[in-house]
mmCIF file of C-alpha atoms in Angstrom:
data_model
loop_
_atom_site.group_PDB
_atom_site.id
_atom_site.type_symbol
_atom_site.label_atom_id
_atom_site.label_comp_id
_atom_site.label_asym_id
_atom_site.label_seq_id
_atom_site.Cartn_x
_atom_site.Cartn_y
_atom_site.Cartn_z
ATOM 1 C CA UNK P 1 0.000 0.000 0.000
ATOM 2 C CA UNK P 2 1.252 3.214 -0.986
ATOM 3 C CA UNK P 3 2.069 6.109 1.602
ATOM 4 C CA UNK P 4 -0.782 8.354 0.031
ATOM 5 C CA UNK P 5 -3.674 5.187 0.656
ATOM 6 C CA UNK P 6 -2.131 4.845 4.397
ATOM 7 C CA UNK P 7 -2.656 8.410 4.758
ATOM 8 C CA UNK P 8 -6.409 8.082 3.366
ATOM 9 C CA UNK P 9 -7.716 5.021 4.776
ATOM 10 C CA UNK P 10 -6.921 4.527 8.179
ATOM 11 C CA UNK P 11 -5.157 1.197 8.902
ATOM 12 C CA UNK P 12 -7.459 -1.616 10.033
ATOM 13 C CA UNK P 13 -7.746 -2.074 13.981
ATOM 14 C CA UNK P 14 -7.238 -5.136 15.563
ATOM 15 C CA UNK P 15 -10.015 -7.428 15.524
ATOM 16 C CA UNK P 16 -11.291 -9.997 18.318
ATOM 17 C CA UNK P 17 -10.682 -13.556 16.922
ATOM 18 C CA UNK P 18 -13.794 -14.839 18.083
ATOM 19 C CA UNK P 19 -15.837 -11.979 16.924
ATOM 20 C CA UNK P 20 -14.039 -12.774 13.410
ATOM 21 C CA UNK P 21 -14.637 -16.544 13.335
ATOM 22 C CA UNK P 22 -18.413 -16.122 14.168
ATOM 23 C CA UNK P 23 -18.815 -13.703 11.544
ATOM 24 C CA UNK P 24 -17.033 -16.067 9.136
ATOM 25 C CA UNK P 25 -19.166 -19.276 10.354
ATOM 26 C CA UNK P 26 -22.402 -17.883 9.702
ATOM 27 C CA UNK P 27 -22.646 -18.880 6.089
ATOM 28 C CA UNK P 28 -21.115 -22.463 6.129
ATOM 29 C CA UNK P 29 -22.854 -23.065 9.099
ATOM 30 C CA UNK P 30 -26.472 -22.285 7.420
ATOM 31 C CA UNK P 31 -25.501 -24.045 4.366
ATOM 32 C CA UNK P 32 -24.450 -27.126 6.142
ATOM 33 C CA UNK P 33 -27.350 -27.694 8.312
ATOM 34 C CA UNK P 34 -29.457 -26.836 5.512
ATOM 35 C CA UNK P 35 -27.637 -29.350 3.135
ATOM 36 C CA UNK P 36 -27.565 -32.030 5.656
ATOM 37 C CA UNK P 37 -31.034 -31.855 6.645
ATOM 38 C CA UNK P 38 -32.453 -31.426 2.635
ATOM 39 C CA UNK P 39 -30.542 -34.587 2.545
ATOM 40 C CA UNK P 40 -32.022 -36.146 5.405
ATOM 41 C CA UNK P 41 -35.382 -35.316 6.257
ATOM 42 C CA UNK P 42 -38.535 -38.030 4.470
ATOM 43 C CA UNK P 43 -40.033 -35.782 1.922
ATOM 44 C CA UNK P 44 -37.768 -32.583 1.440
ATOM 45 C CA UNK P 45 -36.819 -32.154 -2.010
ATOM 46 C CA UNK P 46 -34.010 -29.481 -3.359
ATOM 47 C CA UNK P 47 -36.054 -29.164 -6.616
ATOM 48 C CA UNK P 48 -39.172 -27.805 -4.644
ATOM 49 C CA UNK P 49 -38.807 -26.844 -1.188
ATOM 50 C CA UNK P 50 -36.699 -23.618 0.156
ATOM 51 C CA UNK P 51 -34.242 -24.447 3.262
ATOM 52 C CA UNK P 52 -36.798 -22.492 5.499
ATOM 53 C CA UNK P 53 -39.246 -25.392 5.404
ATOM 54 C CA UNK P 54 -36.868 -27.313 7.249
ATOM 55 C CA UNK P 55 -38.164 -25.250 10.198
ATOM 56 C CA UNK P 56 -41.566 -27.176 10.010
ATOM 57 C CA UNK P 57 -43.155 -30.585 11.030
ATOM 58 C CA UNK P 58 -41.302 -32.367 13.958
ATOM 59 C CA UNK P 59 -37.682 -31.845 13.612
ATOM 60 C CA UNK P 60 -38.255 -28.045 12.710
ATOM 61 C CA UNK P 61 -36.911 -26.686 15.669
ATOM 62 C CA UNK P 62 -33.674 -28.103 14.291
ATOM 63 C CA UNK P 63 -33.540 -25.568 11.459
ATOM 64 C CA UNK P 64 -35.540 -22.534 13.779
ATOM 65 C CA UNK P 65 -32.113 -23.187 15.885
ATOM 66 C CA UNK P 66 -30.103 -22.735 12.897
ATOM 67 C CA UNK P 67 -31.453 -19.318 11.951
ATOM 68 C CA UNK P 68 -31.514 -18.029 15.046
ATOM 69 C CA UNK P 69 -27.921 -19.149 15.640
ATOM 70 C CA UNK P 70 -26.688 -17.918 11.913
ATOM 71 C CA UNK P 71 -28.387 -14.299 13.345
ATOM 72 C CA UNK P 72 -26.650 -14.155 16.202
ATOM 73 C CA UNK P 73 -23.615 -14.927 14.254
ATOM 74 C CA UNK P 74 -24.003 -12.287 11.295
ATOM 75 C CA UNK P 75 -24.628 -9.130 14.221
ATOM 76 C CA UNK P 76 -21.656 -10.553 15.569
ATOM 77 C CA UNK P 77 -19.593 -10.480 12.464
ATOM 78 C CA UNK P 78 -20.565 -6.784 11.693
ATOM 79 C CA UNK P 79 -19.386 -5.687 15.164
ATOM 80 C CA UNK P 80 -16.327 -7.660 13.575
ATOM 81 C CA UNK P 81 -16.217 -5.834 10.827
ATOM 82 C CA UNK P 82 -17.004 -2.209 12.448
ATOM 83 C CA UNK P 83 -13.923 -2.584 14.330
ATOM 84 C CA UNK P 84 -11.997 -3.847 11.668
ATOM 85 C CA UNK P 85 -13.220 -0.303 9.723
ATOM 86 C CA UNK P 86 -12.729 2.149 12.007
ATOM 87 C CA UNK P 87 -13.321 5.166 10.319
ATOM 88 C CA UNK P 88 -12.362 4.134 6.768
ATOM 89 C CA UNK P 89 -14.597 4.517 4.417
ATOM 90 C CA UNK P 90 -18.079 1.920 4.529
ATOM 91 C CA UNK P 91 -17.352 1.737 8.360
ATOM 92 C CA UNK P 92 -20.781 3.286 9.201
ATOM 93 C CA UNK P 93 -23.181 1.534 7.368
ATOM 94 C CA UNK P 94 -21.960 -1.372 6.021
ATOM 95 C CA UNK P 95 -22.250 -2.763 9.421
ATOM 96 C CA UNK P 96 -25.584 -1.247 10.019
ATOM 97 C CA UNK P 97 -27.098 -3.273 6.985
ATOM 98 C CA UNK P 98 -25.222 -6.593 8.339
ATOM 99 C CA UNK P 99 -26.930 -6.085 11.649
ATOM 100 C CA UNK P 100 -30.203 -5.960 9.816
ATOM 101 C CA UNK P 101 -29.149 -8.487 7.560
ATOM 102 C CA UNK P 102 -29.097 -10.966 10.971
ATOM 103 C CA UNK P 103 -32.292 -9.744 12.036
ATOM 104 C CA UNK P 104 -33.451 -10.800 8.806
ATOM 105 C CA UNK P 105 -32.677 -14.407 10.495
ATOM 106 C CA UNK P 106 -34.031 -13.844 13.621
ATOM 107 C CA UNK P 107 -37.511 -13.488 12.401
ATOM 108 C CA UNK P 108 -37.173 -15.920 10.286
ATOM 109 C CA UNK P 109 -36.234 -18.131 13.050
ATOM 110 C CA UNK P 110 -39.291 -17.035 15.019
ATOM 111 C CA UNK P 111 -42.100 -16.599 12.239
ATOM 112 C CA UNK P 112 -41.895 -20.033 9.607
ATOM 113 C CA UNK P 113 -42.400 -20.565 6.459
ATOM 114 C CA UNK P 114 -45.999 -21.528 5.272
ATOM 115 C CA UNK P 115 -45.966 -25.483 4.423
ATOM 116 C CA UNK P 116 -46.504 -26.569 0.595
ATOM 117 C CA UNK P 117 -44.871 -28.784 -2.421
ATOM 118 C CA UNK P 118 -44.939 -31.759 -0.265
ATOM 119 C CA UNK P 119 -43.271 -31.271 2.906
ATOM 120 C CA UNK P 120 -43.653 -31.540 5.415
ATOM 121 C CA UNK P 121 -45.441 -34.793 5.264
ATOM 122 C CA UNK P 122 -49.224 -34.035 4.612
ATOM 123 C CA UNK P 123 -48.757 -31.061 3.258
ATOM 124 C CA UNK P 124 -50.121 -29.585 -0.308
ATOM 125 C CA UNK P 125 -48.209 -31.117 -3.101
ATOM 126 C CA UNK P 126 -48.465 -27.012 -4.949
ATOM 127 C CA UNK P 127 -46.622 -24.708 -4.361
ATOM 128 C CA UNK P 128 -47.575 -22.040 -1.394
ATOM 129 C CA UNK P 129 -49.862 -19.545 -3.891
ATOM 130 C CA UNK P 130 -51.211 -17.741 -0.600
ATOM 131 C CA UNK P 131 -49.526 -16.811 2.371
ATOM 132 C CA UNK P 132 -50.285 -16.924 6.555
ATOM 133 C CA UNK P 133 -49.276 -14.062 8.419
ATOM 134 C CA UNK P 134 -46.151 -15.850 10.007
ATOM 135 C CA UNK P 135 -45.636 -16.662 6.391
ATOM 136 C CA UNK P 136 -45.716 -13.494 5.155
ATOM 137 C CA UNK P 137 -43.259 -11.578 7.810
ATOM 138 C CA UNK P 138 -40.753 -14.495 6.887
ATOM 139 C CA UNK P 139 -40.734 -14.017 3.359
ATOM 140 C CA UNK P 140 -40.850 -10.305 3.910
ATOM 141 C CA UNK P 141 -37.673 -10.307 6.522
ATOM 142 C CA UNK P 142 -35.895 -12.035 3.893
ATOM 143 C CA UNK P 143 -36.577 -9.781 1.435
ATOM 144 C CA UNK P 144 -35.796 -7.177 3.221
ATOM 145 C CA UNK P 145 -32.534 -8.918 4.793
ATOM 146 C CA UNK P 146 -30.676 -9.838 1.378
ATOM 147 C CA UNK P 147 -31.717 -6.259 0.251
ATOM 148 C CA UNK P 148 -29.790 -5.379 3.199
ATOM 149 C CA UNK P 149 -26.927 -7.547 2.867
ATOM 150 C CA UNK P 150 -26.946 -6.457 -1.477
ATOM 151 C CA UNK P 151 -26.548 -2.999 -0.138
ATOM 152 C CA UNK P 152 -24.029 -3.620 2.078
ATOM 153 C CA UNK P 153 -21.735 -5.418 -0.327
ATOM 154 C CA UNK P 154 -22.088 -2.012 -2.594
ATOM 155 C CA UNK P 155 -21.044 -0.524 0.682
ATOM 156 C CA UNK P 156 -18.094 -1.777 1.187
ATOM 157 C CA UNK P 157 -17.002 -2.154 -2.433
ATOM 158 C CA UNK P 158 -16.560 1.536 -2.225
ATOM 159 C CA UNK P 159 -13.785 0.761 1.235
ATOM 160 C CA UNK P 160 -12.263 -1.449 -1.581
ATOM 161 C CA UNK P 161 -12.251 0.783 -4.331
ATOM 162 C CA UNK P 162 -10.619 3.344 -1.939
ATOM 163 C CA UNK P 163 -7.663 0.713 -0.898
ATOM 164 C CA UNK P 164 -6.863 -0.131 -4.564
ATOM 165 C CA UNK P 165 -8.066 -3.686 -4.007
ATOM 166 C CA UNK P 166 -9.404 -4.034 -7.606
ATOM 167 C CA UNK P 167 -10.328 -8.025 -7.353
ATOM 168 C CA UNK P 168 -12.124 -7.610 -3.835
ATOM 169 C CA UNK P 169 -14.258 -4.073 -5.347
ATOM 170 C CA UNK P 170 -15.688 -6.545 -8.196
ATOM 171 C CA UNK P 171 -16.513 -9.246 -6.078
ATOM 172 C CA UNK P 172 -18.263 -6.715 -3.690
ATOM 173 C CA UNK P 173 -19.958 -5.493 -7.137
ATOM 174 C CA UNK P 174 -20.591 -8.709 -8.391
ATOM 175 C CA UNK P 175 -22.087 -10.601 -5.355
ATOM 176 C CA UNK P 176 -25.655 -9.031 -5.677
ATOM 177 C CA UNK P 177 -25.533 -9.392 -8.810
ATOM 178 C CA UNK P 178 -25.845 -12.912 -8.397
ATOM 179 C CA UNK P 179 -27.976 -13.049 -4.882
ATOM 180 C CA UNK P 180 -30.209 -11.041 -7.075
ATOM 181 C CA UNK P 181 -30.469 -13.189 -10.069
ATOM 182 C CA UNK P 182 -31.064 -16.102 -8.266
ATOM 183 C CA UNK P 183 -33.979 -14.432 -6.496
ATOM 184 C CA UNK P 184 -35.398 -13.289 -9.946
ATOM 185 C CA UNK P 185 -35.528 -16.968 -11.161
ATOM 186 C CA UNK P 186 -37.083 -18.840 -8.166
ATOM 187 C CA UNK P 187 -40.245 -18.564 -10.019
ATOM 188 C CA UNK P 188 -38.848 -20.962 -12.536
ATOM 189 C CA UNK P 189 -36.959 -23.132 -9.628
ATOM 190 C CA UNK P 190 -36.590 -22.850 -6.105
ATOM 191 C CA UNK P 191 -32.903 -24.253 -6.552
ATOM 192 C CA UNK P 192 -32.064 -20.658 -7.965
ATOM 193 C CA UNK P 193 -33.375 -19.192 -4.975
ATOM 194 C CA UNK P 194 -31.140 -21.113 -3.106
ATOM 195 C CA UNK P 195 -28.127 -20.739 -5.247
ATOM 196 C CA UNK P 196 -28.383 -16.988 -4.552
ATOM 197 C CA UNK P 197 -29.018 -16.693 -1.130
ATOM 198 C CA UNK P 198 -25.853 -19.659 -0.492
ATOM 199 C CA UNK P 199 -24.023 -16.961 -3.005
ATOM 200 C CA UNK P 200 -24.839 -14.246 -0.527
ATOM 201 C CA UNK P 201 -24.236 -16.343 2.542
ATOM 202 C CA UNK P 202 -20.490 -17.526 1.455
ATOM 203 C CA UNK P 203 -19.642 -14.296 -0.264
ATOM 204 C CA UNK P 204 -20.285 -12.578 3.241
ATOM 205 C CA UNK P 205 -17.877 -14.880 4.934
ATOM 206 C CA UNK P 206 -15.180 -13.974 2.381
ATOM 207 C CA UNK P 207 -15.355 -10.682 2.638
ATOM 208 C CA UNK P 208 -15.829 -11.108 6.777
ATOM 209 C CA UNK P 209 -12.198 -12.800 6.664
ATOM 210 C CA UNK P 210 -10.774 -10.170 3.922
ATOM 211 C CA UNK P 211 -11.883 -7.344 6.570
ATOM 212 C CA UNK P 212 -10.981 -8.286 10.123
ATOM 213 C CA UNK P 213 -8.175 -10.567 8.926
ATOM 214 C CA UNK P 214 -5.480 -7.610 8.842
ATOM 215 C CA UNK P 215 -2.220 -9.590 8.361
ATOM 216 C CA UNK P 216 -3.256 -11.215 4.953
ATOM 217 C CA UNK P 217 -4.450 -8.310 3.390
#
């Protein structure tokens, strides 16, 4: 880094490990429960069901756990990454839009998805067409949370823009992009709805690491 970018952005502060490798977990963590119970659980099907189903029928509180958790985790990784920031550019609201992007979770957690395309066992073999109210504040925090999360990766493309760190400023372009895509074609397959919210989930834990990792920058 040249002396001119140390004198613009101020150098990142040291982070708390733990408050790193929470941040970081989040993603894999969702993606892994949600893989391993898809693969698991009589009746779920990648092809038709979205991973918040796995919060109904008997074993849901398995998955309600697992948002709640991931949640608690993403807050925690934008404290991470407001330290990390200090007062360099994105510091402010980049981790204001994480937080939100974890509350996103917690009402997930808390208000389920409606039932429909075959699971949980009983359940309407269409797909949900009309929506409870718990159903409705679920779909609408996760609209609202990967908004979030989309704005904060256009956030904090601008803190790498200002460092000169051309291949992390694309990705942070780039990334919603792709969450976004995915959402746009979940009326043609739920697996694209996945793909871009796992997109979203992993490309926050890279960019958790790049931030409040220091040394490897």
């Amino acid at each position: 880094m040249s002396k001119t970018l140390a004198l613009d952005v101020p150098p990142a502060r040291p982070v708390s490990r733990l408050l790193s490798a929470a941040g970081i977990a989040a993603g894999p963590l969702f993606l892994a429960a949600g893989l391993t119970q898809g693969l698991t659980r009589d009746g779920f099907d990648f092809t038709r069901n979205a991973l918040s189903q796995l919060s109904l029928g008997a074993l849901g509180w398995i998955q309600v756990t697992v948002f709640l958790l991931t949640g608690l985790l993403v807050i925690t990784g934008a404290i991470a990454i407001r330290q990390a920031l200090r007062d360099a550019p994105g510091s402010t609201w980049a981790p204001r839009l994480l937080c939100a992007f974890g509350a996103s979770f917690l009402l997930a957690g808390i208000f389920p998805a409606d039932p429909g395309a075959g699971f949980p066992a009983g359940a309407p073999e269409d797909r949900v067409t009309s929506l409870s109210a718990h159903g409705t504040i679920h779909m609408l925090s996760g609209a609202v949370g990967y908004l979030a999360l989309c704005a904060a990766f256009l956030v904090l493309a601008r803190h790498f823009a200002a460092l000169r760190q051309r291949g992390w400023t694309l990705f942070a372009r780039l990334t919603p992009v792709g969450v976004l895509t995915g959402f746009a074609a979940s009326a043609t397959t739920v697996m694209a709805f996945t793909a871009g919210a796992g997109l979203g989930l992993l490309g926050l834990s890279a960019v958790t690491a790049r931030l409040t990792y220091p040394a490897r920058q």
